Coordinates of C-alpha atoms in Angstrom, one line a residue:
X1 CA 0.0 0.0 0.0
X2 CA 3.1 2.7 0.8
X3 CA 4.2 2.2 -2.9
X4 CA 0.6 3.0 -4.1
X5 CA 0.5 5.9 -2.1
X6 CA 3.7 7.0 -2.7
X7 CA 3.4 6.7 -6.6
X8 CA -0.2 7.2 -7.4
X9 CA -0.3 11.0 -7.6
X10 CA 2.7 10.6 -10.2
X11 CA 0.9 8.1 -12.5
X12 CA -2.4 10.3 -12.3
X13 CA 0.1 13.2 -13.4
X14 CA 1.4 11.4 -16.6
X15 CA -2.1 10.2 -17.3
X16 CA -3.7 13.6 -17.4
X17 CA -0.3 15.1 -18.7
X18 CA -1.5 12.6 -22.0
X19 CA -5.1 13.4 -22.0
X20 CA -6.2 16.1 -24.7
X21 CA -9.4 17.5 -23.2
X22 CA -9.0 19.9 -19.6
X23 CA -12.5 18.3 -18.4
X24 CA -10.6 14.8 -18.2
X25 CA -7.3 15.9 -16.8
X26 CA -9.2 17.5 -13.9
X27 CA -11.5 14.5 -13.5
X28 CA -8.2 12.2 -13.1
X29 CA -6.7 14.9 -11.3
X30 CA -9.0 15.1 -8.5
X31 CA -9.7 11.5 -8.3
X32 CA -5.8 10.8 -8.5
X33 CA -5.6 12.8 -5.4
X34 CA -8.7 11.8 -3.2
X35 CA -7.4 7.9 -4.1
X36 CA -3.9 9.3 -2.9
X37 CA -5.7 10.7 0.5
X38 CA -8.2 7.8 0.7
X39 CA -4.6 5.8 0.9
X40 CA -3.6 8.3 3.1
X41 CA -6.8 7.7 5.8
X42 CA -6.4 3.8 5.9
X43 CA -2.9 3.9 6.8
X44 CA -3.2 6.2 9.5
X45 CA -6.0 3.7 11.0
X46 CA -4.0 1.0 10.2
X47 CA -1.0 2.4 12.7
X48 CA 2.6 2.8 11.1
X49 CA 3.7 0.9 8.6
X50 CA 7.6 -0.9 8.9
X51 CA 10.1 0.3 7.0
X52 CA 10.8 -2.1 3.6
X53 CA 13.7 -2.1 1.7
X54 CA 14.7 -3.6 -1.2
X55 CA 18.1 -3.3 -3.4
X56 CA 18.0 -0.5 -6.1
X57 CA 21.1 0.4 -7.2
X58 CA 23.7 -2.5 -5.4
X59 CA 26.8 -1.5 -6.9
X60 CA 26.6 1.8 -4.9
X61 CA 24.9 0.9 -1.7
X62 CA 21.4 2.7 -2.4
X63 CA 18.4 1.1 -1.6
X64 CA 14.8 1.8 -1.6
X65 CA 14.0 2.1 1.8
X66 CA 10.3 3.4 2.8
X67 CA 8.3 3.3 5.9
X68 CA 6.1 5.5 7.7
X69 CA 6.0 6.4 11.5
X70 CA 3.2 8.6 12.8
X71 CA 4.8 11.9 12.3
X72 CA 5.9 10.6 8.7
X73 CA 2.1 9.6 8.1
X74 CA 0.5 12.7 10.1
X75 CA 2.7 15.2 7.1
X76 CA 2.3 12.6 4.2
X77 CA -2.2 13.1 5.3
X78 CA -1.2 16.9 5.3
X79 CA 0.2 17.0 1.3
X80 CA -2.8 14.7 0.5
X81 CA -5.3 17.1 1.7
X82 CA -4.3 20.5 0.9
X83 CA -2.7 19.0 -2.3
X84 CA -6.9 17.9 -3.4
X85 CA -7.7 21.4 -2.4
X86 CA -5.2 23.0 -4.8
X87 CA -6.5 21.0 -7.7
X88 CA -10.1 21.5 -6.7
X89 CA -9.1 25.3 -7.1
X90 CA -6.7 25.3 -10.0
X91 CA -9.2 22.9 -12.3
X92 CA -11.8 25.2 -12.0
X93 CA -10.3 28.8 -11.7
X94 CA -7.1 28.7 -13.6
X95 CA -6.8 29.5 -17.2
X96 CA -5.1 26.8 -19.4
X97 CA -4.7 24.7 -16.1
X98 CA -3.9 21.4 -17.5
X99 CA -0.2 21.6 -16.9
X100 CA -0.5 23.0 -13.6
X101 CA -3.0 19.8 -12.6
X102 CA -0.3 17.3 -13.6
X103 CA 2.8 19.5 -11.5
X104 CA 0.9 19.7 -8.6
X105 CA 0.1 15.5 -8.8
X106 CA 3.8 15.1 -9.8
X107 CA 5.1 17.3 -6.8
X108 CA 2.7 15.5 -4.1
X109 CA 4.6 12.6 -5.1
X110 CA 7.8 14.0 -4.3
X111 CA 6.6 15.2 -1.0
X112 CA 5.0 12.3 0.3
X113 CA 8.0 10.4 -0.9
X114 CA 10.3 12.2 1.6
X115 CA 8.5 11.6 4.0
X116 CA 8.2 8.0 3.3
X117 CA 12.5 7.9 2.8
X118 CA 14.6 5.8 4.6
X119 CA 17.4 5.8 2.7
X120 CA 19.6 9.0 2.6
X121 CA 19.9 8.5 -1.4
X122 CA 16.5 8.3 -1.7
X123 CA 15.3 11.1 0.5
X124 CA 18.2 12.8 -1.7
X125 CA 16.1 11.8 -4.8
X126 CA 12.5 12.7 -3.5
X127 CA 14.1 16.0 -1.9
X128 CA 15.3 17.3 -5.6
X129 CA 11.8 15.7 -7.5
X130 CA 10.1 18.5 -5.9
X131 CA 11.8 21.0 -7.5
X132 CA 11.6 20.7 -10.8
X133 CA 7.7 20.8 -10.6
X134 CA 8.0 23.9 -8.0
X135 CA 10.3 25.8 -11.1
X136 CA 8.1 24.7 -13.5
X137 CA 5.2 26.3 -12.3
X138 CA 7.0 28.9 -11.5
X139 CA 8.3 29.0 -15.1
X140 CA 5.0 28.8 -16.8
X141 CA 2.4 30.4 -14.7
X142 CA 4.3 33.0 -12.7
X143 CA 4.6 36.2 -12.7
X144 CA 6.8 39.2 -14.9
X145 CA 9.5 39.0 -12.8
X146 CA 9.3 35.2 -12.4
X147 CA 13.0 34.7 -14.3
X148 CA 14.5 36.8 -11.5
X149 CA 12.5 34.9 -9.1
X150 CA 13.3 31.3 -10.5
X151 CA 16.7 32.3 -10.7
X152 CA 17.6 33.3 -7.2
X153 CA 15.2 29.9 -6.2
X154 CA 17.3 27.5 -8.1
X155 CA 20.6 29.3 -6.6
X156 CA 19.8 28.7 -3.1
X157 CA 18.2 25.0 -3.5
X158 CA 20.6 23.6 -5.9
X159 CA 23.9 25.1 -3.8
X160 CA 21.5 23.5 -0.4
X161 CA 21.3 20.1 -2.1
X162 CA 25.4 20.1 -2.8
X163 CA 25.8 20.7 0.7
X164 CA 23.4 17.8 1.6
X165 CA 25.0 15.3 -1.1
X166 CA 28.3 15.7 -0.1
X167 CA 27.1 15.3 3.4
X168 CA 25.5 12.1 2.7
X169 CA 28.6 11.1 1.0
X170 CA 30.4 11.2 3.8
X171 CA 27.9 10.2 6.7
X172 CA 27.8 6.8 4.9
X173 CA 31.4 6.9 4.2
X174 CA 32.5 7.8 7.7
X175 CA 30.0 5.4 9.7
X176 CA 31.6 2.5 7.4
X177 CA 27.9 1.3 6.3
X178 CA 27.7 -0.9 3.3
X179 CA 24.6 1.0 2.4
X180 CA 22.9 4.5 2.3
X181 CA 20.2 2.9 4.2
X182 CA 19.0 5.1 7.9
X183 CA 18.8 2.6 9.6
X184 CA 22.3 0.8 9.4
X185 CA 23.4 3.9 9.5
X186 CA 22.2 5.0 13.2
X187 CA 23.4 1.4 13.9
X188 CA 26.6 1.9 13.0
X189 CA 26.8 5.4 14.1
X190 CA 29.3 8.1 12.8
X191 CA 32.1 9.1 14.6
X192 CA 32.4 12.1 16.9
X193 CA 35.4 14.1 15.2
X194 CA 32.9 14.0 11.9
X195 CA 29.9 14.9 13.3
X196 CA 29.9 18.7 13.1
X197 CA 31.1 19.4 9.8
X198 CA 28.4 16.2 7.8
X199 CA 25.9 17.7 10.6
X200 CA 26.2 21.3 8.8
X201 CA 26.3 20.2 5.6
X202 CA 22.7 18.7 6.7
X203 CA 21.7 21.4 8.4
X204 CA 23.0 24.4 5.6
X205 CA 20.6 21.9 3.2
X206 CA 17.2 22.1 5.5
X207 CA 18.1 25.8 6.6
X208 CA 17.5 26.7 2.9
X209 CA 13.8 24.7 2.4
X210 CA 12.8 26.0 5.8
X211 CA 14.2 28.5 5.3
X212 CA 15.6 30.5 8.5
X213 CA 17.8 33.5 8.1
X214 CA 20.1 33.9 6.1
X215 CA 19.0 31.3 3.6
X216 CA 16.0 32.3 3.1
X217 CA 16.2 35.2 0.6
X218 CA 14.5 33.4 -2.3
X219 CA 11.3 32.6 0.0
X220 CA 9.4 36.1 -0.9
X221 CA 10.2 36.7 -4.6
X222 CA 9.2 32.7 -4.9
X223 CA 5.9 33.4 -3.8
X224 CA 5.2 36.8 -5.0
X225 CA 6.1 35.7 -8.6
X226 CA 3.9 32.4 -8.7
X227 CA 0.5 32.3 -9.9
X228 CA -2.1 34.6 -8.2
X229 CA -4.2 32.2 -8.0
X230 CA -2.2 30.9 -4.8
X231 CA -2.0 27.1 -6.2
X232 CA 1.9 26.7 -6.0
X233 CA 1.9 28.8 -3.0
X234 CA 0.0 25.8 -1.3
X235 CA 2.8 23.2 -2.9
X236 CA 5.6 25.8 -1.8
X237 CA 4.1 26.0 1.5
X238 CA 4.3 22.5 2.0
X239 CA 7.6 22.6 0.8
X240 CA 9.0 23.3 3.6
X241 CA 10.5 20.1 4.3
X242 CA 13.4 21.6 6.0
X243 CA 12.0 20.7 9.9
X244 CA 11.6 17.3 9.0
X245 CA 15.1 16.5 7.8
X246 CA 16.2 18.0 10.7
X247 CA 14.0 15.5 12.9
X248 CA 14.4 12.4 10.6
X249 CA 18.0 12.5 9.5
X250 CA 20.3 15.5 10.7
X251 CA 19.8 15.2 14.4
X252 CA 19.7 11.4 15.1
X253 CA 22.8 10.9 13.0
X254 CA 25.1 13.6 14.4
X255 CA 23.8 13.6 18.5
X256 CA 27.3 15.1 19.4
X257 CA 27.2 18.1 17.3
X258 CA 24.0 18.5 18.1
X259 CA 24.1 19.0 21.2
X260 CA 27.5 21.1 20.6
X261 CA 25.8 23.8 18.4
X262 CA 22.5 24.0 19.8
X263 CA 22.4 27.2 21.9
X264 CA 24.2 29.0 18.5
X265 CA 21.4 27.0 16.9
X266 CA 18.8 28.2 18.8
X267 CA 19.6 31.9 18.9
X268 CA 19.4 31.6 14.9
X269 CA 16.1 30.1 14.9
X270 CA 15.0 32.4 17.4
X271 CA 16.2 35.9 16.3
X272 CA 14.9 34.7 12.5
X273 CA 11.3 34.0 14.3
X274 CA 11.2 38.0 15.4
X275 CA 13.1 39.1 12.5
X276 CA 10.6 37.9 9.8
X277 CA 8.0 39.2 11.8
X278 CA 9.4 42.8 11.6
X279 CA 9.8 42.4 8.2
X280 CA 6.1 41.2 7.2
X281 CA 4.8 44.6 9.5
X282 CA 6.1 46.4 6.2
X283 CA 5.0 44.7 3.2
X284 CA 1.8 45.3 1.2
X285 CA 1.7 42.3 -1.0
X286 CA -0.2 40.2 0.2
X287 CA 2.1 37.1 -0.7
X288 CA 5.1 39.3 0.6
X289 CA 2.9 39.4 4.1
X290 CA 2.4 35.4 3.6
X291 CA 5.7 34.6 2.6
X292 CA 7.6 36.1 5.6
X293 CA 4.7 35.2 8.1
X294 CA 6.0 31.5 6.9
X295 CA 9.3 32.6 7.7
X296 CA 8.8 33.3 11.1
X297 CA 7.0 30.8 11.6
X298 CA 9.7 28.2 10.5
X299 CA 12.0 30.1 12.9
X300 CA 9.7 28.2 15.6
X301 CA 10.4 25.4 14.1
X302 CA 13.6 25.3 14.0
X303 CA 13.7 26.9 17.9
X304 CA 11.8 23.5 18.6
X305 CA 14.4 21.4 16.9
X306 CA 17.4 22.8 17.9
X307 CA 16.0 22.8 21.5
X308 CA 16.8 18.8 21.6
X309 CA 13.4 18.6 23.8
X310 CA 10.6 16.3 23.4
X311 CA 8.0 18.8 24.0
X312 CA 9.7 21.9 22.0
X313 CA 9.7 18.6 19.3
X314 CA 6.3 17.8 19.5
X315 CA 5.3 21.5 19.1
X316 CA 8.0 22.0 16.3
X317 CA 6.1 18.7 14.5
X318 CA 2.8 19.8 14.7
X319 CA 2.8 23.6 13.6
X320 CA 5.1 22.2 10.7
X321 CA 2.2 20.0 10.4
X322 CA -0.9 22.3 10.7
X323 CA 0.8 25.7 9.4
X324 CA 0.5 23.9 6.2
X325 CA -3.1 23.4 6.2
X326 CA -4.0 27.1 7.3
X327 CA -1.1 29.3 5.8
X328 CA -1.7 27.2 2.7
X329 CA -5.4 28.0 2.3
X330 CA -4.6 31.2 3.2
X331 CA -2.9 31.5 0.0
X332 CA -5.7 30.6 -1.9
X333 CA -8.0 32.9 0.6
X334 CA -5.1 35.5 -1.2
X335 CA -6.2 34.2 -5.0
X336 CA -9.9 34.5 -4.5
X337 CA -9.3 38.4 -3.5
X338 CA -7.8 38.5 -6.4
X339 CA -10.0 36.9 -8.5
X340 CA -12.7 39.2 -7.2
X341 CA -10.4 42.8 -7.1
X342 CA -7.4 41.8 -9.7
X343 CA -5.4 43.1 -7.0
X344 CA -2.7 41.5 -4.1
X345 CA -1.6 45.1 -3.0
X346 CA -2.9 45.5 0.9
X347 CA -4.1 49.0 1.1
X348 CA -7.6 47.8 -0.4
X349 CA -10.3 48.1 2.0
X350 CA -14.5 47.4 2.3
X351 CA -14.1 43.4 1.2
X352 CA -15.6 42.3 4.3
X353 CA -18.8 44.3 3.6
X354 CA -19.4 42.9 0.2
X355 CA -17.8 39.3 0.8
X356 CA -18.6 38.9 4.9
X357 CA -18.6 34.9 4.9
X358 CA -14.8 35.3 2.4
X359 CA -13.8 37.9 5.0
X360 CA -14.8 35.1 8.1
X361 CA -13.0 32.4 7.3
X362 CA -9.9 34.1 6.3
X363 CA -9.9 36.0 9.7
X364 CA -10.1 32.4 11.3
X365 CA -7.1 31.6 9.4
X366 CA -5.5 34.2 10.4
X367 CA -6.1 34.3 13.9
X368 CA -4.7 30.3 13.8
X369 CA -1.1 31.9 12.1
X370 CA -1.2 34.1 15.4
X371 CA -1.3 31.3 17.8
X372 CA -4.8 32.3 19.1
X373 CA -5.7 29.3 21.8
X374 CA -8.8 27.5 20.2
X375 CA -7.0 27.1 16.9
X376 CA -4.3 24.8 15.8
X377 CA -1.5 27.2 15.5
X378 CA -1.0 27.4 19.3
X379 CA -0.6 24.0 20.3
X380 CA 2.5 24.3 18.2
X381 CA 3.6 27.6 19.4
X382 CA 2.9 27.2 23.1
X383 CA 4.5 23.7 22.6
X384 CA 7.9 25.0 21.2
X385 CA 8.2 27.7 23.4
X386 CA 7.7 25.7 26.5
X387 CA 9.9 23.2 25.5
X388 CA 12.4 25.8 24.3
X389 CA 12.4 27.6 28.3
X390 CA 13.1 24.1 29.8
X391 CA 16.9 25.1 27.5
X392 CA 17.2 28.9 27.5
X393 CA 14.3 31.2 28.9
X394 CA 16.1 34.3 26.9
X395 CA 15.8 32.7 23.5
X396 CA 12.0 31.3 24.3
X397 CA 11.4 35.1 25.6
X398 CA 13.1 36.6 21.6
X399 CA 10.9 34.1 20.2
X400 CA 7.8 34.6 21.6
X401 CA 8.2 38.3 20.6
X402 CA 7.0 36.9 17.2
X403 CA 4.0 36.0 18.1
X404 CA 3.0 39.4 19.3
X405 CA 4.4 40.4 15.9
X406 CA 2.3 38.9 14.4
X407 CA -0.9 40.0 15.7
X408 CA 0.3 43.3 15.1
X409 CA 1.4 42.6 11.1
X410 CA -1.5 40.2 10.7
X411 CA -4.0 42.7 11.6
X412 CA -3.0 45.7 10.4
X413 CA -3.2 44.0 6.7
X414 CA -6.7 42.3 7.2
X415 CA -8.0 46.0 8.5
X416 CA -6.8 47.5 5.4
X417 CA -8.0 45.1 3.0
X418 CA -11.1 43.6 5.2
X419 CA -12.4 46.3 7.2
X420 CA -11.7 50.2 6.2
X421 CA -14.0 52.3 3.5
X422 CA -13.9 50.3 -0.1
X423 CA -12.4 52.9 -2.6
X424 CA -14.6 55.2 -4.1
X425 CA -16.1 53.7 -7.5
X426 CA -14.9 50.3 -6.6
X427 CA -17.1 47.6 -8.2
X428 CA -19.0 45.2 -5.7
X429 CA -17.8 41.8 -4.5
X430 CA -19.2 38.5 -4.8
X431 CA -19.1 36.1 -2.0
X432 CA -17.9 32.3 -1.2
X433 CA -18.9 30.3 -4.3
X434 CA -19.8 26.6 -3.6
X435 CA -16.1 25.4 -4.9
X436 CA -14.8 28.0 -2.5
X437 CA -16.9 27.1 0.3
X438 CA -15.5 23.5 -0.6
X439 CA -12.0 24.7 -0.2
X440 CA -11.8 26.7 2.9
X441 CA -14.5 25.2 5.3
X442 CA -12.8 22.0 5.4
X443 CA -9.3 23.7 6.4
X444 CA -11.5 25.8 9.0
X445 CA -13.0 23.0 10.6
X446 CA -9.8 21.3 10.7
X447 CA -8.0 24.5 12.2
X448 CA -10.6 24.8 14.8
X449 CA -10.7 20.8 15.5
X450 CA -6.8 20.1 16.1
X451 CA -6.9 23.5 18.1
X452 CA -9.3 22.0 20.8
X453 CA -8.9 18.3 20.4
X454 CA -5.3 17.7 19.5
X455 CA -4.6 14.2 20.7
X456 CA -5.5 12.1 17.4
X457 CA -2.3 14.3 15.8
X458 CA -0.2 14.5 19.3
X459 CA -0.2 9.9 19.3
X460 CA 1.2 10.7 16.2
X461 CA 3.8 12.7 16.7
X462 CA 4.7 12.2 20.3
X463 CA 6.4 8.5 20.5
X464 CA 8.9 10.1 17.1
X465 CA 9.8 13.0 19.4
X466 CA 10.1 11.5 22.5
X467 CA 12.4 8.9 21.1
X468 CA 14.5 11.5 19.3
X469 CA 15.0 13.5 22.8
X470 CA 15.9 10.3 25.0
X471 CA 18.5 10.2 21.8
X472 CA 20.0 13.4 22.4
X473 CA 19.6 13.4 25.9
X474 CA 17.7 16.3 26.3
X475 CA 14.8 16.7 28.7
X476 CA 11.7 15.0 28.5

C-alpha cells in the first residue's frame, strides 16, 4: 500500500499530462488525489507501517528504503489534503490549467516520498523531484518577474542540495555502512570528530527549504512571482521540508554536534522568528505578508528542533504540520481576493462588507497563524516555546516576541484590506462560491478541531519525538 501511495499522484500526473481534453485531466486529477488521501486515511487507521527495503542500485549501496512512523504519516495526510484542495481550485479557476493539474500530482509525489524515505539516497532523490515541478510552475504560470524569481530559487536549493549530497557522501562513508540505508546507519553510528562538519552540511541543506535566516532570501520573490491564484503557493508552503530532515535525519545521525551547536542554533532560529515578523509589518503584498509570516513561523520550528526537547519537538512537528493546512489555504483565501479585485496590494479596504462569509473564514485563518488558543496554530507555538524555556528562557522570551508580531502585522493587513471604506467607484464583491466554500470550510473546521482536540495528531507525533529526545539526551 506505501508504494501506491507514494506513486499514485505521479501516475495520475502522466495520465492527465496525455489526456487532450481539460475536463478529463481535472477528472483524473482530483480523483488521483482523493485515491492518494483515501490511501492516506487507511494507513493512518492502520498504525505505522515498517520500514521495507529492497536493493536498487547494489553497486553503490542505495536502496529503496520506505516506511512510515506517525509523524511521517501525520505530514504525508497533510500533502494529501491540501494537495486535493489546490487542484479543486486550479481545475476550475485557472486558465489553461492542465499543466499546472499534472505538476501539482507530480510534486505530491515528491513530497509524500520524503516523507516516506529511509534511505539518505533516496530522500536525496524525493528531496530534488520536488523542484523541478516547484520551477516549473513557477516558469509557466508566474509572474513578470518570475525569471528573476526562478533564478535566485534555483541558486539557493541547488547550492543546499550540494551541501546535503556531499554530506550524505560522507555520513555513509564515515560510519563505514555498506549501504545508504537510515537505519544501518544509526546502527553503526558516525564518529564524533565527523559529526559537526556532515551535521552542517545537513543542516545548511534544510536551513534553505525551511528557510531561516540567512537562507531564506528566495522565499518572498518565490511566492510573490507564482500564480495569483495561490495554487503553487500551497505546494511551496508544504515545501518546507526543511524541519523534518532536521528531525528524521540531521539530528539522530550527528547527536554530538547536536548538542554542541545548539544554543548558536537556537539563537538563529529564534532571532529569525522575530526578525521575519518585523519584516512582514512592512510589506503590502499580500504574498510578501504570507511569505515572511512563513518565515517566522519556520524560525519556531527550528527553535523547537534545535531545542533537543521532546516537548519543544512535539510542538515543532505539529505547527510544521498544521501551518501547512492554514497558511496554505490562506494563499488561496489571497487568490480569491484576487479573482474578485485583480489586486494582491494591501491598502484595499470594504471586502468584508461585500464578501462577509470570504472575509470570516480568512480572519479564522488568520487568527490560527497568530497562535490564538482554540485554533491549531497554538498547540504548536505554546508547545515549542515551552519546551524551548526548559533550554534557554532568553531565547523562548526573543521568540515569543514573534508572536506578538504577528498579531500586530497580521491585523494591520486584514484591516486594510477587510475592514476600512472600499475605494470610491470600486465595483461590488461577490461572496464564497460553492467550490470556495468546498475549499476553505474544510481547512477551518480542521484548524478549529486540532486546536481543541489535539490528541489524534499528538499519538502521532509524540512517540517520534520522545524517542528522538531520549536520543539526544535532552529533557523530556
Amino acid at each position: 500500500m506505501i508504494h501506491l501511495f507514494i506513486f499514485l499522484p505521479l501516475l495520475a500526473a502522466a495520465l492527465a499530462a496525455l489526456l487532450p481534453s481539460l475536463a478529463a485531466k481535472r477528472a483524473v486529477a482530483v480523483l488521483g488525489a482523493a485515491l492518494t488521501l483515501l490511501l492516506g486515511v487507511l494507513i493512518w487507521a492502520g498504525g505505522p507501517l515498517a520500514t521495507t527495503t529492497l536493493p536498487w542500485v547494489p553497486a553503490l549501496g542505495i536502496t529503496y528504503s520506505v516506511g512510515l512512523d506517525g509523524i511521517s504519516t501525520l505530514l504525508a495526510l497533510v500533502t494529501a489534503l491540501m494537495t486535493l484542495l489546490a487542484l479543486l481550485y486550479a481545475g476550475w479557476r485557472v486558465q489553461n490549467a492542465g499543466t499546472l493539474l499534472a505538476l501539482v500530482l507530480a510534486m505530491e509525489t515528491g513530497l509524500i516520498g520524503i516523507f516516506a524515505a529511509r534511505d539518505l539516497i533516496l530522500f536525496y532523490v524525493f528531496f530534488e523531484g520536488t523542484l523541478l515541478p516547484a520551477l516549473l510552475m513557477l516558469a509557466m504560470y508566474g509572474g513578470p518577474r518570475r525569471s528573476y524569481a526562478l533564478t535566485k530559487f534555483a541558486i539557493y536549493t541547488i547550492v543546499g542540495s550540494l551541501f546535503m549530497l556531499l554530506a550524505i557522501i560522507g555520513t555513509r562513508l564515515a560510519s563505514g555502512a555498506e549501504t545508504f540505508a537510515l537505519e544501518e546507519i544509526l546502527r553503526r553510528g558516525v564518529p564524533a570528530i565527523a559529526q559537526p562538519w556532515l551535521f552542517l552540511g545537513f543542516v545548511a541543506a534544510f536551513a534553505v527549504k525551511l528557510p531561516i535566516f540567512p537562507l531564506h532570501a528566495w522565499l518572498p520573490d518565490f511566492h510573490e512571482q507564482n500564480h495569483p491564484s495561490g495554487v503553487p503557493d500551497v505546494m511551496g508552503t508544504l515545501y518546507k521540508v526543511g524541519g523534518y530532515g532536521l528531525l528524521r535525519f540531521a539530528l539522530p545521525l550527528f547527536p554530538e554536534a547536536a548538542r554542541d551547536l545548539q544554543i548558536p542554533l537556537m539563537a538563529l532560529a529564534a532571532f529569525t522568528a522575530v526578525y521575519a515578523a518585523w519584516i512582514a509589518f512592512h510589506q503590502n503584498h499580500w504574498k510578501r505578508v504570507l511569505a515572511y509570516a512563513g518565515l517566522s513561523h519556520m524560525g519556531l520550528v527550528a527553535l523547537g528542533m534545535f531545542s533537543l526537547n521532546a516537548i519543544a519537538t512535539t510542538g515543532a512537528m505539529y505547527l510544521l504540520a498544521f501551518q501547512g493546512i492554514y497558511t496554505g489555504v490562506l494563499f488561496l483565501a489571497v487568490g480569491m481576493l484576487y479573482a474578485r479585485t485583480g489586486s494582491l496590494e494591501v491598502r484595499r479596504g470594504g471586502v468584508m462588507e461585500d464578501a462577509p462569509v470570504l472575509s470570516g473564514l480568512t480572519m479564522t485563518l488568520w487568527f490560527a497563524t497568530i497562535g490564538v488558543p482554540g485554533l491549531a496554530g497554538f498547540i504548536g507555538e505554546f508547545s515549542i516555546l515551552l519546551g524551548a524555556y526548559q533550554v534557554s528562557p532568553w531565547l523562548s522570551f526573543l521568540a515569543g516576541l514573534s508572536i506578538i508580531a504577528a498579531a500586530a502585522y497580521a491585523l494591520t493587513a486584514y484591516q486594510r484590506t477587510y475592514w476600512e471604506e472600499r475605494p470610491q467607484g470600486a465595483a461590488l464583491l461577490s461572496d464564497l462560491s460553492r467550490l470556495e466554500w468546498a475549499i476553505l470550510l474544510p481547512a477551518v473546521a480542521l484548524t478549529v478541531l486540532f486546536g481543541v482536540y489535539s490528541a489524534p495528531a499528538l499519538n502521532l507525533i509524540e512517540p517520534g519525538a520522545q524517542a528522538l529526545g531520549q536520543l539526544l539526551g535532552g529533557r523530556p
